[in-house]
mmCIF file of C-alpha atoms in Angstrom:
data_model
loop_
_atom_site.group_PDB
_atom_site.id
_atom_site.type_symbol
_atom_site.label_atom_id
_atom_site.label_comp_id
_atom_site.label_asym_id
_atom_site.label_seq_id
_atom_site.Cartn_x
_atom_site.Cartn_y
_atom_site.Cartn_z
ATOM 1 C CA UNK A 1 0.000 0.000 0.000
ATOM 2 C CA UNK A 2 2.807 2.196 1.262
ATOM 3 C CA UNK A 3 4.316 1.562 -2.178
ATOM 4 C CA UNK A 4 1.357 1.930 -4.058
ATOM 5 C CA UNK A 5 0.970 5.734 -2.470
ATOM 6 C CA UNK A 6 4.667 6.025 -3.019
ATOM 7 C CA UNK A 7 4.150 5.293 -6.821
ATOM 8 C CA UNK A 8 0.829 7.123 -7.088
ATOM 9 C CA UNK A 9 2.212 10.124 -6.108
ATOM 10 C CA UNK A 10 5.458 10.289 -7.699
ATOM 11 C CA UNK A 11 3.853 9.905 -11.071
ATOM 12 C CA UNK A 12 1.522 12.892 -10.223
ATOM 13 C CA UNK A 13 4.557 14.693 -9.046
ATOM 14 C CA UNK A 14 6.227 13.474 -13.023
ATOM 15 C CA UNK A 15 3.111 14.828 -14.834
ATOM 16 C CA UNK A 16 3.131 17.923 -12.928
ATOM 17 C CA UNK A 17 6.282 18.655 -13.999
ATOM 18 C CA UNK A 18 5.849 18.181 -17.277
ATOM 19 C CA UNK A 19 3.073 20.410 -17.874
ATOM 20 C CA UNK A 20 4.936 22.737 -16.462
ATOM 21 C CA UNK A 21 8.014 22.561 -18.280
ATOM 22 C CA UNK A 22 5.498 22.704 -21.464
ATOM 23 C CA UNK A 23 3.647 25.539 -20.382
ATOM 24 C CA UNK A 24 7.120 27.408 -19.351
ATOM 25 C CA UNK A 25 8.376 26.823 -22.423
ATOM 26 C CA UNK A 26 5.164 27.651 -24.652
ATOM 27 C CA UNK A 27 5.577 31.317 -22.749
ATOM 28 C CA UNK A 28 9.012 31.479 -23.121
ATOM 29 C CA UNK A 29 8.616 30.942 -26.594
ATOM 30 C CA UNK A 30 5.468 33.480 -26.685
ATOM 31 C CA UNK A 31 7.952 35.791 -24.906
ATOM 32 C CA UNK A 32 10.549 35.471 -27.733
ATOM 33 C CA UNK A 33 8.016 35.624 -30.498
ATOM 34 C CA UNK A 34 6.730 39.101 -29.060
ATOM 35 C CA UNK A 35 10.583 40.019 -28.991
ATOM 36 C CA UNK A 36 10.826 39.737 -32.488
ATOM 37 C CA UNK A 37 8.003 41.171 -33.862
ATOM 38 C CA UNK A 38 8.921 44.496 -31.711
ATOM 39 C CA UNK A 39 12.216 44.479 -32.966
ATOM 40 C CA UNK A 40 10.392 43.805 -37.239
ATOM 41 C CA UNK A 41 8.081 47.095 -36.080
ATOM 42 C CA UNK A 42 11.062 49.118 -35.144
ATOM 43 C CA UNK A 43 12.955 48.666 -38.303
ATOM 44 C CA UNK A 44 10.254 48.508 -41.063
ATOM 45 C CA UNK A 45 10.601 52.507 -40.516
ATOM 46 C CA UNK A 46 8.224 52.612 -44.033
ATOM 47 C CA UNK A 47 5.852 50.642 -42.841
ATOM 48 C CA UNK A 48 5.341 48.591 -45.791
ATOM 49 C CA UNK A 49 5.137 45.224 -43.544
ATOM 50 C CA UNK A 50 8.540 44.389 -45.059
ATOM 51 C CA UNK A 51 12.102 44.910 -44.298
ATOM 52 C CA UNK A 52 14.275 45.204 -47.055
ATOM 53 C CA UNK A 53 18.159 45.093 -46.513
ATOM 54 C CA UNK A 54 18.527 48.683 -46.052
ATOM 55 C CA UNK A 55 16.227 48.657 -43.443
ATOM 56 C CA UNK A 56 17.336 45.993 -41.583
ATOM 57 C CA UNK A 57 20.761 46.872 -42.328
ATOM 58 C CA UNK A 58 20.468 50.547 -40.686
ATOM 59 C CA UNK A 59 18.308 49.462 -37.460
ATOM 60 C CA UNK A 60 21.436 47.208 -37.005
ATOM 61 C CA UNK A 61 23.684 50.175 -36.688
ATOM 62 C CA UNK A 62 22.269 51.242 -33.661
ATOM 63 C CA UNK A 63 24.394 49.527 -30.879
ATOM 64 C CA UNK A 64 21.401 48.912 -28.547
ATOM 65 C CA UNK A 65 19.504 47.394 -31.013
ATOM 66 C CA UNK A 66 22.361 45.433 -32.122
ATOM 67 C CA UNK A 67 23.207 44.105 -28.155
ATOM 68 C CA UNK A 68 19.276 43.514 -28.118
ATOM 69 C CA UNK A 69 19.350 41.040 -31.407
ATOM 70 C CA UNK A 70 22.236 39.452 -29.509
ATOM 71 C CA UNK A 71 20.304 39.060 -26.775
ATOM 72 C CA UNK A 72 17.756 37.049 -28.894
ATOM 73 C CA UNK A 73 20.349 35.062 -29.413
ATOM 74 C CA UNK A 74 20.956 35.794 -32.667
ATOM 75 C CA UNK A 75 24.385 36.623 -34.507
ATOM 76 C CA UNK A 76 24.410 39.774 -36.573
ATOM 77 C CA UNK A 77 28.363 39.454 -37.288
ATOM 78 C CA UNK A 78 27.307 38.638 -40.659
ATOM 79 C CA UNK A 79 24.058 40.484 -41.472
ATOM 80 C CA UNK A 80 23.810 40.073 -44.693
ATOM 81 C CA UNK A 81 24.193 36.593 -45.018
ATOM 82 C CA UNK A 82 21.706 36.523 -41.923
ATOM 83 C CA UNK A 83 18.923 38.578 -43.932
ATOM 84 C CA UNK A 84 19.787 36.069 -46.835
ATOM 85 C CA UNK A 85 18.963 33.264 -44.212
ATOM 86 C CA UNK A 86 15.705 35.413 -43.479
ATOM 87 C CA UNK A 87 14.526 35.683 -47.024
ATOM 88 C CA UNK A 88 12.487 32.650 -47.487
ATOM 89 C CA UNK A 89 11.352 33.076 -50.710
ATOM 90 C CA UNK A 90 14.222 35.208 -51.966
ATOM 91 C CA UNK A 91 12.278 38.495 -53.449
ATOM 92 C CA UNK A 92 15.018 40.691 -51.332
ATOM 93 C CA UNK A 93 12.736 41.756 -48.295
ATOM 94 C CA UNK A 94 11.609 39.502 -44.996
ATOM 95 C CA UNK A 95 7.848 39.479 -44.569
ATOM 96 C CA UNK A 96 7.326 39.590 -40.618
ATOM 97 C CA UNK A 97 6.265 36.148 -40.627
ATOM 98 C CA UNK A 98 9.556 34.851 -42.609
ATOM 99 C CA UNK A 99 11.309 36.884 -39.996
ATOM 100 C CA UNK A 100 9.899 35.566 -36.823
ATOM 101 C CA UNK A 101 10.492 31.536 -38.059
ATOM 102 C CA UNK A 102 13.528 32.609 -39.506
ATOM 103 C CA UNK A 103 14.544 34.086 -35.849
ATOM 104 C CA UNK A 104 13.455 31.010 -34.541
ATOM 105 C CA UNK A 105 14.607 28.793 -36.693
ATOM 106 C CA UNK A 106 18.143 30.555 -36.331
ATOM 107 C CA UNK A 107 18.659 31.453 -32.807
ATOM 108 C CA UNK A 108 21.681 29.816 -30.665
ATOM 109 C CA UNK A 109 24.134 28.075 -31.551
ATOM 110 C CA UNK A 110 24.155 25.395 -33.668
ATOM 111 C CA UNK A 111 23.754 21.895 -32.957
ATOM 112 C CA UNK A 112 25.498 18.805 -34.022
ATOM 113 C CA UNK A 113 22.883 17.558 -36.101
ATOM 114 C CA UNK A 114 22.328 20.676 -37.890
ATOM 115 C CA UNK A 115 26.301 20.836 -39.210
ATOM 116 C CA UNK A 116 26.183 17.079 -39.811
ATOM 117 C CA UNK A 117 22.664 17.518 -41.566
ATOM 118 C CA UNK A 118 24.387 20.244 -43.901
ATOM 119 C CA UNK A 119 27.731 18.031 -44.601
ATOM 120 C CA UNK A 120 25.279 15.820 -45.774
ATOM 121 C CA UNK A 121 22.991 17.941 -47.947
ATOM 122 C CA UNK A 122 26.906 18.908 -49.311
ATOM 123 C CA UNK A 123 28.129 15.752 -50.177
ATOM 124 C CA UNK A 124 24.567 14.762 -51.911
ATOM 125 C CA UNK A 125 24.890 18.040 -53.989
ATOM 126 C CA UNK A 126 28.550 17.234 -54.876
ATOM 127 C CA UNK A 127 27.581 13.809 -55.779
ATOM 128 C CA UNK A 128 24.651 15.041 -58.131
ATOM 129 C CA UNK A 129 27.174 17.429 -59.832
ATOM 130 C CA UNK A 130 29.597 14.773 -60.372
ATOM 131 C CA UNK A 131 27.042 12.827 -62.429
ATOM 132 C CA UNK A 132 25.688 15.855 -64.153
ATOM 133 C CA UNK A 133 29.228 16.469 -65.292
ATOM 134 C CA UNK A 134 29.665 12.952 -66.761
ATOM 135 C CA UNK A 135 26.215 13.062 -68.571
ATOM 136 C CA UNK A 136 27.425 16.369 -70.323
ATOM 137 C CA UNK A 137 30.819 14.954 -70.957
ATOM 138 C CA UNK A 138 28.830 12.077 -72.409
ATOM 139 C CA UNK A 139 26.922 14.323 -74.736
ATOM 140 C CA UNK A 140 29.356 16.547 -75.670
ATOM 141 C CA UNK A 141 31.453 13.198 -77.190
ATOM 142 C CA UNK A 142 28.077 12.382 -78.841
ATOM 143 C CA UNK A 143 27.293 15.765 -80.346
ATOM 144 C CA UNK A 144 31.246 15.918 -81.499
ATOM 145 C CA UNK A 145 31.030 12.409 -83.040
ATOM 146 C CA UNK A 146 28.282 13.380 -84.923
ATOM 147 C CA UNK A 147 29.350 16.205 -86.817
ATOM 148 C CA UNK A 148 32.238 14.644 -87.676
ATOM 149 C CA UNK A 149 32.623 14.067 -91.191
ATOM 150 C CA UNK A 150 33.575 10.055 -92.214
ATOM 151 C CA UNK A 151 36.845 10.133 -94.181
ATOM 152 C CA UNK A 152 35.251 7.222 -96.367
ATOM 153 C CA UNK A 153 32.056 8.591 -97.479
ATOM 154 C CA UNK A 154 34.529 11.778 -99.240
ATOM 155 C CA UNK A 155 36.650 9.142 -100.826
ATOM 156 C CA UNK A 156 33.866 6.721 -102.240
ATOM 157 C CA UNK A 157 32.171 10.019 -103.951
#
């Protein structure tokens, strides 16, 4: 019985604790959100719901606003290449909604599986080119052998 109880409680104890964790990080993650979307108000200074490079370019001068995307966790050593990153659908400006799963998408550091996830997208690429490269080699050889004049068809005429 003792056991029982023992049991009984420490798995209400368990699912306590994970609604918790779930609910602290569904407001963290709230919290963040919120974050960003202040920061995509502040620089879309034309307020065209868009941030183009030179907007997101000059609210990253400021150095508060630049310790404050830091603070998101986000590196801006390399803004442009970060904006790139940002630009889903590569038409030169970040939509706010591009920008906020971009942010999230992007923050920290990253993890193991991420760089071993891109080696691999690099070595499938690399492979892909390798073949294109022999198909075209291929068909230039078949495109040269065919406009190739026969020595013997000049002499039999």
């Amino acid at each position: 019985v003792v056991i029982g109880a023992f049991v009984a409680t420490t798995t209400a104890i368990a699912d306590t604790d994970k609604d918790t964790i779930v609910q602290c990080a569904t407001e963290e993650m709230d919290g963040y959100t919120a974050k960003i979307k202040a920061f995509f108000k502040a620089a879309d200074t034309d307020k065209s719901g868009t941030l183009s490079w030179e907007e997101f370019s000059q609210h990253l001068q400021d150095p508060k606003v630049k310790a404050y995307f830091q603070a998101l966790q986000l590196d801006v050593s390399h803004a442009h290449i970060l904006f790139d990153l940002l630009d889903a659908d590569d038409n030169n400006s970040v939509t706010v909604d591009e920008f906020v799963d971009g942010c999230i998408r992007l923050r920290g550091s990253a993890r193991n599986i991420d760089l071993n996830m891109l080696v691999f997208m690099c070595q499938r690429t690399f492979r892909q080119m390798e073949e294109y490269m022999v198909m075209g080699e291929k068909f230039l050889e078949m495109a040269k052998f065919r406009h190739r004049e026969p020595s013997f068809c000049s002499q039999q005429e």
